[in-house]
Amino acid sequence: MSDITLILLGAGNSTRFKSEVKKQWLYSGDIPLWLSVAERFGAMELFAKIIIVSSAEDIGLMKHYADYTYVQGGETRQASLKNGLEDVTTEYVLVSDIARCCVPEAMIRRILDARKEASCIVPVLPVTDTLYLAQTPLDREQVRIIQTPQLSVTKTLKEALQTDHVFTDDSSAVASMGEKVYFVEGAHEAHKLTTIDDLKKLPCIKAPSKRTLTGFGLDIHPFEERKPMVLCGVQIDVDYGFKAHSDGDVAIHALIDALLGAAGMGDIGELYPDTDESYAGADSTRLLSDTVRKIRTHGFDIGNVDMTILAQAPRLLPYKEKMKHSIASLLGIRPHLVNIKATTAEKLGFVGRKEGVTVHAVANLTYHNWKEK
């Protein structure tokens, strides 16, 4: 049994990355970057447990992908690390950043092989450029570029972080206690993904798959008297609406489920439960806008959508064009990529008896192609 736990930190908000997509959710082939990194480490079979530290929203989605130990991060890297350490019981802990995407196995083994040498083992690179501190030149032979991952004695690192002082890495915290830090050779391949341009320096990240992902959504709502009716975010001129916890926009609800289905993100009831009073009477366009945000920030582009509204009443033909443009605007796609069909139920069933409306929706997504940006 291994005496080392791996912590992968990825709770940051990628502000320096300058992209709508969070960098940990860029796709490499058919999997997001965070999972590619976790699987690379896991394939080495060196760790008793792998802990992934991320945001609450991301963890909710990550659980659909793989069975790791997930821990909610904090406001800073140090706070996130402290949260992750609470789940570590092994003698040693290796801490890396998901943004270190291409760490070679040989570098990992150099770090682990040296674990008896000090309380913290750190990969370093030499400096090849001339350095100044303010107006004073430095001896570059005495300077090192510090990388991650770093291996620490778990007990020592936990103790070192019991302070309000903010450290830039694990070795700084361990060194602050007077403990020994030992350097091993790093690797240029372990470059950190910080900006879009860094992607060119990380050959282990593959182009995203060209796969099209399709989702299907279905929703049904009965009518309710003396309530406004909204479909696709468009007010319908009748004196009845839909019985629902929110505003009852049955078309948008079906569309949200189709989008979530294509992205593998669950369903509308999981994200916006009707047991949550904050969604009572909610504007469904706001829910759709939030769904689109989740879709885009987690690595997907919206291709097209197709919706069929089954309604004996009201008559929807006069509203179809407005509905199309409303949905296109909410999705951030061109109107020709939104198709809305309206049909009756030929007077059959509850729809035919004018008791309610059913909507079917299909949505197609692709992985965001960061290679073409």
GROMACS .gro file of C-alpha atoms in nm:
model
  373
    1MET     CA    1   0.000   0.000   0.000
    2SER     CA    2   0.133   0.342  -0.095
    3ASP     CA    3   0.215   0.590   0.182
    4ILE     CA    4   0.148   0.890  -0.047
    5THR     CA    5  -0.174   1.081  -0.117
    6LEU     CA    6  -0.203   1.304  -0.423
    7ILE     CA    7  -0.384   1.638  -0.401
    8LEU     CA    8  -0.473   1.811  -0.728
    9LEU     CA    9  -0.568   2.176  -0.683
   10GLY     CA   10  -0.816   2.328  -0.927
   11ALA     CA   11  -1.049   2.562  -0.738
   12GLY     CA   12  -0.922   2.881  -0.906
   13ASN     CA   13  -1.143   3.092  -1.132
   14SER     CA   14  -0.893   3.114  -1.422
   15THR     CA   15  -0.901   3.496  -1.432
   16ARG     CA   16  -0.559   3.521  -1.602
   17PHE     CA   17  -0.663   3.267  -1.865
   18LYS     CA   18  -0.893   3.523  -2.035
   19SER     CA   19  -1.137   3.270  -2.177
   20GLU     CA   20  -1.507   3.203  -2.133
   21VAL     CA   21  -1.412   2.839  -2.068
   22LYS     CA   22  -1.240   2.758  -1.739
   23LYS     CA   23  -0.899   2.617  -1.824
   24GLN     CA   24  -0.959   2.299  -1.621
   25TRP     CA   25  -1.262   2.235  -1.845
   26LEU     CA   26  -1.089   2.263  -2.181
   27TYR     CA   27  -1.128   1.930  -2.358
   28SER     CA   28  -0.836   1.710  -2.456
   29GLY     CA   29  -0.987   1.452  -2.685
   30ASP     CA   30  -1.311   1.342  -2.518
   31ILE     CA   31  -1.227   1.435  -2.158
   32PRO     CA   32  -1.179   1.764  -1.973
   33LEU     CA   33  -0.831   1.875  -1.877
   34TRP     CA   34  -0.873   1.812  -1.504
   35LEU     CA   35  -0.965   1.449  -1.573
   36SER     CA   36  -0.679   1.405  -1.820
   37VAL     CA   37  -0.437   1.523  -1.550
   38ALA     CA   38  -0.591   1.300  -1.282
   39GLU     CA   39  -0.579   0.996  -1.511
   40ARG     CA   40  -0.213   1.063  -1.602
   41PHE     CA   41  -0.121   1.057  -1.233
   42GLY     CA   42  -0.348   0.762  -1.161
   43ALA     CA   43  -0.190   0.552  -1.437
   44MET     CA   44   0.141   0.569  -1.248
   45GLU     CA   45  -0.015   0.362  -0.964
   46LEU     CA   46   0.189   0.545  -0.702
   47PHE     CA   47  -0.082   0.689  -0.477
   48ALA     CA   48  -0.307   0.555  -0.203
   49LYS     CA   49  -0.571   0.815  -0.286
   50ILE     CA   50  -0.626   1.102  -0.529
   51ILE     CA   51  -0.802   1.411  -0.393
   52ILE     CA   52  -0.933   1.676  -0.630
   53VAL     CA   53  -0.997   2.020  -0.480
   54SER     CA   54  -1.236   2.238  -0.677
   55SER     CA   55  -1.538   2.468  -0.651
   56ALA     CA   56  -1.876   2.343  -0.530
   57GLU     CA   57  -2.029   2.390  -0.877
   58ASP     CA   58  -1.746   2.206  -1.051
   59ILE     CA   59  -1.751   1.918  -0.802
   60GLY     CA   60  -2.120   1.865  -0.875
   61LEU     CA   61  -2.026   1.806  -1.239
   62MET     CA   62  -1.697   1.625  -1.180
   63LYS     CA   63  -1.878   1.348  -0.997
   64HIS     CA   64  -2.045   1.253  -1.326
   65TYR     CA   65  -1.702   1.183  -1.477
   66ALA     CA   66  -1.498   0.979  -1.231
   67ASP     CA   67  -1.490   0.842  -0.877
   68TYR     CA   68  -1.223   1.043  -0.696
   69THR     CA   69  -1.232   1.208  -0.355
   70TYR     CA   70  -1.361   1.561  -0.410
   71VAL     CA   71  -1.309   1.847  -0.166
   72GLN     CA   72  -1.446   2.199  -0.191
   73GLY     CA   73  -1.177   2.463  -0.220
   74GLY     CA   74  -1.136   2.797  -0.047
   75GLU     CA   75  -1.081   3.157  -0.153
   76THR     CA   76  -0.706   3.106  -0.201
   77ARG     CA   77  -0.474   2.825  -0.307
   78GLN     CA   78  -0.356   2.793   0.053
   79ALA     CA   79  -0.712   2.769   0.186
   80SER     CA   80  -0.789   2.505  -0.077
   81LEU     CA   81  -0.480   2.307   0.019
   82LYS     CA   82  -0.574   2.316   0.387
   83ASN     CA   83  -0.920   2.181   0.299
   84GLY     CA   84  -0.766   1.901   0.094
   85LEU     CA   85  -0.521   1.808   0.369
   86GLU     CA   86  -0.808   1.733   0.605
   87ASP     CA   87  -0.870   1.414   0.406
   88VAL     CA   88  -0.505   1.302   0.402
   89THR     CA   89  -0.402   1.022   0.642
   90THR     CA   90  -0.087   0.895   0.468
   91GLU     CA   91   0.267   0.982   0.583
   92TYR     CA   92   0.339   1.183   0.269
   93VAL     CA   93   0.135   1.410   0.044
   94LEU     CA   94   0.217   1.514  -0.312
   95VAL     CA   95   0.053   1.844  -0.406
   96SER     CA   96   0.016   1.952  -0.767
   97ASP     CA   97  -0.189   2.200  -0.965
   98ILE     CA   98  -0.426   2.082  -1.235
   99ALA     CA   99  -0.271   2.360  -1.444
  100ARG     CA  100   0.054   2.154  -1.446
  101CYS     CA  101  -0.092   1.940  -1.721
  102CYS     CA  102   0.207   1.759  -1.865
  103VAL     CA  103   0.422   1.657  -1.568
  104PRO     CA  104   0.643   1.367  -1.687
  105GLU     CA  105   0.648   1.046  -1.486
  106ALA     CA  106   1.027   1.055  -1.459
  107MET     CA  107   1.004   1.386  -1.270
  108ILE     CA  108   0.743   1.243  -1.034
  109ARG     CA  109   0.964   0.945  -0.960
  110ARG     CA  110   1.264   1.172  -0.889
  111ILE     CA  111   1.053   1.355  -0.633
  112LEU     CA  112   0.921   1.039  -0.466
  113ASP     CA  113   1.259   0.865  -0.463
  114ALA     CA  114   1.403   1.156  -0.261
  115ARG     CA  115   1.131   1.161   0.005
  116LYS     CA  116   1.364   1.053   0.286
  117GLU     CA  117   1.599   1.346   0.218
  118ALA     CA  118   1.391   1.627   0.374
  119SER     CA  119   1.049   1.740   0.493
  120CYS     CA  120   0.970   1.882   0.148
  121ILE     CA  121   1.097   1.769  -0.192
  122VAL     CA  122   1.077   2.030  -0.467
  123PRO     CA  123   1.144   2.010  -0.843
  124VAL     CA  124   1.346   2.306  -0.971
  125LEU     CA  125   1.481   2.446  -1.295
  126PRO     CA  126   1.795   2.658  -1.337
  127VAL     CA  127   1.767   3.021  -1.444
  128THR     CA  128   1.928   3.095  -1.781
  129ASP     CA  129   1.853   3.468  -1.810
  130THR     CA  130   2.018   3.757  -1.627
  131LEU     CA  131   1.821   3.861  -1.317
  132TYR     CA  132   1.791   4.190  -1.132
  133LEU     CA  133   1.630   4.261  -0.796
  134ALA     CA  134   1.527   4.625  -0.835
  135GLN     CA  135   1.854   4.783  -0.961
  136THR     CA  136   2.082   4.508  -0.834
  137PRO     CA  137   2.194   4.216  -1.053
  138LEU     CA  138   2.165   3.871  -0.894
  139ASP     CA  139   2.390   3.569  -0.920
  140ARG     CA  140   2.168   3.344  -1.129
  141GLU     CA  141   2.363   3.037  -1.017
  142GLN     CA  142   2.203   3.089  -0.675
  143VAL     CA  143   1.850   3.126  -0.811
  144ARG     CA  144   1.604   2.846  -0.896
  145ILE     CA  145   1.264   2.829  -1.063
  146ILE     CA  146   1.034   2.635  -0.831
  147GLN     CA  147   0.779   2.396  -0.981
  148THR     CA  148   0.503   2.169  -0.859
  149PRO     CA  149   0.422   1.898  -0.767
  150GLN     CA  150   0.595   1.907  -0.430
  151LEU     CA  151   0.614   1.623  -0.182
  152SER     CA  152   0.585   1.695   0.190
  153VAL     CA  153   0.566   1.506   0.515
  154THR     CA  154   0.194   1.539   0.578
  155LYS     CA  155   0.217   1.622   0.948
  156THR     CA  156   0.479   1.892   0.884
  157LEU     CA  157   0.283   2.059   0.603
  158LYS     CA  158  -0.037   2.060   0.809
  159GLU     CA  159   0.145   2.228   1.097
  160ALA     CA  160   0.315   2.479   0.867
  161LEU     CA  161  -0.019   2.597   0.731
  162GLN     CA  162  -0.169   2.670   1.075
  163THR     CA  163  -0.105   3.042   1.030
  164ASP     CA  164  -0.261   3.348   0.868
  165HIS     CA  165   0.058   3.411   0.671
  166VAL     CA  166   0.010   3.339   0.301
  167PHE     CA  167   0.277   3.125   0.136
  168THR     CA  168   0.324   3.102  -0.239
  169ASP     CA  169   0.391   2.727  -0.229
  170ASP     CA  170   0.427   2.431   0.007
  171SER     CA  171   0.806   2.454   0.033
  172SER     CA  172   0.787   2.812   0.162
  173ALA     CA  173   0.550   2.701   0.437
  174VAL     CA  174   0.767   2.405   0.536
  175ALA     CA  175   1.086   2.617   0.528
  176SER     CA  176   0.923   2.876   0.756
  177MET     CA  177   0.929   2.611   1.032
  178GLY     CA  178   1.303   2.561   0.994
  179GLU     CA  179   1.250   2.230   0.817
  180LYS     CA  180   1.480   2.114   0.538
  181VAL     CA  181   1.376   2.153   0.174
  182TYR     CA  182   1.547   1.932  -0.084
  183PHE     CA  183   1.571   2.013  -0.456
  184VAL     CA  184   1.548   1.764  -0.742
  185GLU     CA  185   1.566   1.824  -1.114
  186GLY     CA  186   1.243   1.958  -1.260
  187ALA     CA  187   1.122   1.944  -1.619
  188HIS     CA  188   1.039   2.202  -1.882
  189GLU     CA  189   0.744   1.982  -1.984
  190ALA     CA  190   0.585   2.062  -1.647
  191HIS     CA  191   0.506   2.414  -1.768
  192LYS     CA  192   0.204   2.569  -1.596
  193LEU     CA  193  -0.105   2.659  -1.797
  194THR     CA  194  -0.172   3.022  -1.700
  195THR     CA  195  -0.262   3.205  -2.022
  196ILE     CA  196  -0.407   3.098  -2.356
  197ASP     CA  197  -0.061   3.117  -2.515
  198ASP     CA  198   0.066   2.851  -2.273
  199LEU     CA  199  -0.138   2.589  -2.459
  200LYS     CA  200   0.127   2.596  -2.734
  201LYS     CA  201   0.387   2.482  -2.479
  202LEU     CA  202   0.191   2.178  -2.357
  203PRO     CA  203   0.207   1.903  -2.621
  204CYS     CA  204   0.035   1.643  -2.401
  205ILE     CA  205  -0.296   1.829  -2.444
  206LYS     CA  206  -0.473   1.695  -2.751
  207ALA     CA  207  -0.717   1.885  -2.970
  208PRO     CA  208  -1.077   1.840  -2.857
  209SER     CA  209  -1.277   1.563  -3.017
  210LYS     CA  210  -1.511   1.665  -3.300
  211ARG     CA  211  -1.787   1.454  -3.148
  212THR     CA  212  -2.141   1.599  -3.150
  213LEU     CA  213  -2.330   1.546  -2.825
  214THR     CA  214  -2.709   1.527  -2.842
  215GLY     CA  215  -2.957   1.574  -2.559
  216PHE     CA  216  -3.335   1.533  -2.540
  217GLY     CA  217  -3.572   1.722  -2.314
  218LEU     CA  218  -3.942   1.681  -2.238
  219ASP     CA  219  -4.170   1.885  -2.016
  220ILE     CA  220  -4.542   1.900  -1.947
  221HIS     CA  221  -4.746   2.162  -1.763
  222PRO     CA  222  -5.120   2.190  -1.702
  223PHE     CA  223  -5.300   2.521  -1.745
  224GLU     CA  224  -5.388   2.750  -1.457
  225GLU     CA  225  -5.647   3.030  -1.477
  226ARG     CA  226  -5.561   3.398  -1.422
  227LYS     CA  227  -5.189   3.352  -1.465
  228PRO     CA  228  -4.969   3.500  -1.742
  229MET     CA  229  -4.853   3.254  -2.008
  230VAL     CA  230  -4.492   3.263  -2.123
  231LEU     CA  231  -4.343   3.031  -2.387
  232CYS     CA  232  -3.980   3.058  -2.502
  233GLY     CA  233  -3.961   3.379  -2.301
  234VAL     CA  234  -4.245   3.534  -2.505
  235GLN     CA  235  -4.571   3.655  -2.349
  236ILE     CA  236  -4.873   3.480  -2.502
  237ASP     CA  237  -5.195   3.684  -2.515
  238VAL     CA  238  -5.437   3.457  -2.328
  239ASP     CA  239  -5.603   3.477  -1.986
  240TYR     CA  240  -5.446   3.159  -1.849
  241GLY     CA  241  -5.093   3.034  -1.790
  242PHE     CA  242  -4.917   2.725  -1.655
  243LYS     CA  243  -4.936   2.565  -1.315
  244ALA     CA  244  -4.575   2.548  -1.197
  245HIS     CA  245  -4.329   2.638  -0.921
  246SER     CA  246  -4.157   2.887  -1.153
  247ASP     CA  247  -4.323   3.095  -1.428
  248GLY     CA  248  -4.401   2.763  -1.599
  249ASP     CA  249  -4.231   2.827  -1.934
  250VAL     CA  250  -4.265   2.466  -2.043
  251ALA     CA  251  -4.066   2.521  -2.363
  252ILE     CA  252  -3.762   2.662  -2.188
  253HIS     CA  253  -3.779   2.386  -1.927
  254ALA     CA  254  -3.767   2.120  -2.199
  255LEU     CA  255  -3.479   2.303  -2.366
  256ILE     CA  256  -3.281   2.324  -2.042
  257ASP     CA  257  -3.313   1.948  -1.999
  258ALA     CA  258  -3.199   1.892  -2.358
  259LEU     CA  259  -2.890   2.108  -2.305
  260LEU     CA  260  -2.807   1.945  -1.973
  261GLY     CA  261  -2.859   1.602  -2.128
  262ALA     CA  262  -2.614   1.674  -2.409
  263ALA     CA  263  -2.355   1.803  -2.159
  264GLY     CA  264  -2.408   1.513  -1.917
  265MET     CA  265  -2.498   1.758  -1.640
  266GLY     CA  266  -2.812   1.593  -1.502
  267ASP     CA  267  -3.152   1.760  -1.530
  268ILE     CA  268  -3.340   2.077  -1.444
  269GLY     CA  269  -3.470   1.932  -1.119
  270GLU     CA  270  -3.116   1.879  -0.991
  271LEU     CA  271  -2.992   2.227  -1.077
  272TYR     CA  272  -3.308   2.427  -1.003
  273PRO     CA  273  -3.520   2.212  -0.768
  274ASP     CA  274  -3.884   2.303  -0.711
  275THR     CA  275  -3.824   2.241  -0.339
  276ASP     CA  276  -3.604   2.552  -0.331
  277GLU     CA  277  -3.815   2.858  -0.255
  278SER     CA  278  -3.564   3.085  -0.429
  279TYR     CA  279  -3.703   2.949  -0.757
  280ALA     CA  280  -4.068   3.016  -0.670
  281GLY     CA  281  -4.212   3.215  -0.960
  282ALA     CA  282  -3.866   3.229  -1.119
  283ASP     CA  283  -3.823   3.377  -1.464
  284SER     CA  284  -3.730   3.075  -1.677
  285THR     CA  285  -3.519   3.288  -1.909
  286ARG     CA  286  -3.292   3.350  -1.610
  287LEU     CA  287  -3.264   2.974  -1.553
  288LEU     CA  288  -3.181   2.920  -1.920
  289SER     CA  289  -2.918   3.195  -1.912
  290ASP     CA  290  -2.755   3.029  -1.609
  291THR     CA  291  -2.765   2.692  -1.786
  292VAL     CA  292  -2.594   2.845  -2.091
  293ARG     CA  293  -2.327   2.992  -1.861
  294LYS     CA  294  -2.262   2.648  -1.712
  295ILE     CA  295  -2.251   2.487  -2.056
  296ARG     CA  296  -2.003   2.737  -2.197
  297THR     CA  297  -1.772   2.771  -1.896
  298HIS     CA  298  -1.746   2.392  -1.875
  299GLY     CA  299  -1.614   2.341  -2.224
  300PHE     CA  300  -1.909   2.319  -2.463
  301ASP     CA  301  -2.036   2.520  -2.760
  302ILE     CA  302  -2.404   2.516  -2.853
  303GLY     CA  303  -2.469   2.392  -3.207
  304ASN     CA  304  -2.842   2.397  -3.278
  305VAL     CA  305  -3.174   2.324  -3.108
  306ASP     CA  306  -3.504   2.186  -3.234
  307MET     CA  307  -3.828   2.214  -3.036
  308THR     CA  308  -4.179   2.076  -3.090
  309ILE     CA  309  -4.465   2.233  -2.894
  310LEU     CA  310  -4.780   2.020  -2.867
  311ALA     CA  311  -5.070   2.253  -2.791
  312GLN     CA  312  -5.435   2.232  -2.888
  313ALA     CA  313  -5.456   2.578  -2.739
  314PRO     CA  314  -5.346   2.851  -2.753
  315ARG     CA  315  -5.274   2.911  -3.122
  316LEU     CA  316  -4.898   2.968  -3.148
  317LEU     CA  317  -4.833   3.040  -3.517
  318PRO     CA  318  -4.831   3.421  -3.466
  319TYR     CA  319  -4.561   3.386  -3.199
  320LYS     CA  320  -4.320   3.137  -3.357
  321GLU     CA  321  -4.082   3.387  -3.514
  322LYS     CA  322  -4.059   3.590  -3.194
  323MET     CA  323  -3.999   3.269  -2.999
  324LYS     CA  324  -3.716   3.170  -3.235
  325HIS     CA  325  -3.538   3.502  -3.189
  326SER     CA  326  -3.591   3.494  -2.812
  327ILE     CA  327  -3.430   3.150  -2.780
  328ALA     CA  328  -3.147   3.239  -3.019
  329SER     CA  329  -3.065   3.547  -2.812
  330LEU     CA  330  -3.070   3.351  -2.486
  331LEU     CA  331  -2.844   3.079  -2.631
  332GLY     CA  332  -2.610   3.322  -2.804
  333ILE     CA  333  -2.650   3.151  -3.144
  334ARG     CA  334  -2.790   3.262  -3.480
  335PRO     CA  335  -3.169   3.236  -3.531
  336HIS     CA  336  -3.138   2.984  -3.816
  337LEU     CA  337  -2.989   2.739  -3.563
  338VAL     CA  338  -3.313   2.747  -3.363
  339ASN     CA  339  -3.611   2.558  -3.502
  340ILE     CA  340  -3.952   2.575  -3.334
  341LYS     CA  341  -4.245   2.365  -3.449
  342ALA     CA  342  -4.599   2.390  -3.312
  343THR     CA  343  -4.863   2.124  -3.363
  344THR     CA  344  -5.191   2.013  -3.211
  345ALA     CA  345  -5.273   1.673  -3.059
  346GLU     CA  346  -5.568   1.623  -3.296
  347LYS     CA  347  -5.795   1.661  -2.991
  348LEU     CA  348  -5.645   1.350  -2.827
  349GLY     CA  349  -5.540   1.318  -2.463
  350PHE     CA  350  -5.496   1.596  -2.208
  351VAL     CA  351  -5.336   1.823  -2.471
  352GLY     CA  352  -5.627   1.761  -2.707
  353ARG     CA  353  -5.872   1.844  -2.426
  354LYS     CA  354  -5.693   2.180  -2.383
  355GLU     CA  355  -5.572   2.096  -2.032
  356GLY     CA  356  -5.205   2.172  -2.088
  357VAL     CA  357  -4.902   2.173  -2.316
  358THR     CA  358  -4.617   1.930  -2.386
  359VAL     CA  359  -4.281   2.031  -2.536
  360HIS     CA  360  -4.008   1.811  -2.682
  361ALA     CA  361  -3.662   1.960  -2.734
  362VAL     CA  362  -3.336   1.837  -2.889
  363ALA     CA  363  -3.003   2.017  -2.847
  364ASN     CA  364  -2.663   1.951  -3.005
  365LEU     CA  365  -2.335   2.053  -2.843
  366THR     CA  366  -1.972   2.028  -2.945
  367TYR     CA  367  -1.656   2.061  -2.739
  368HIS     CA  368  -1.518   2.415  -2.744
  369ASN     CA  369  -1.239   2.406  -3.003
  370TRP     CA  370  -0.966   2.604  -2.831
  371LYS     CA  371  -0.724   2.498  -3.105
  372GLU     CA  372  -0.895   2.733  -3.350
  373LYS     CA  373  -0.897   3.038  -3.121
   0.00000   0.00000   0.00000
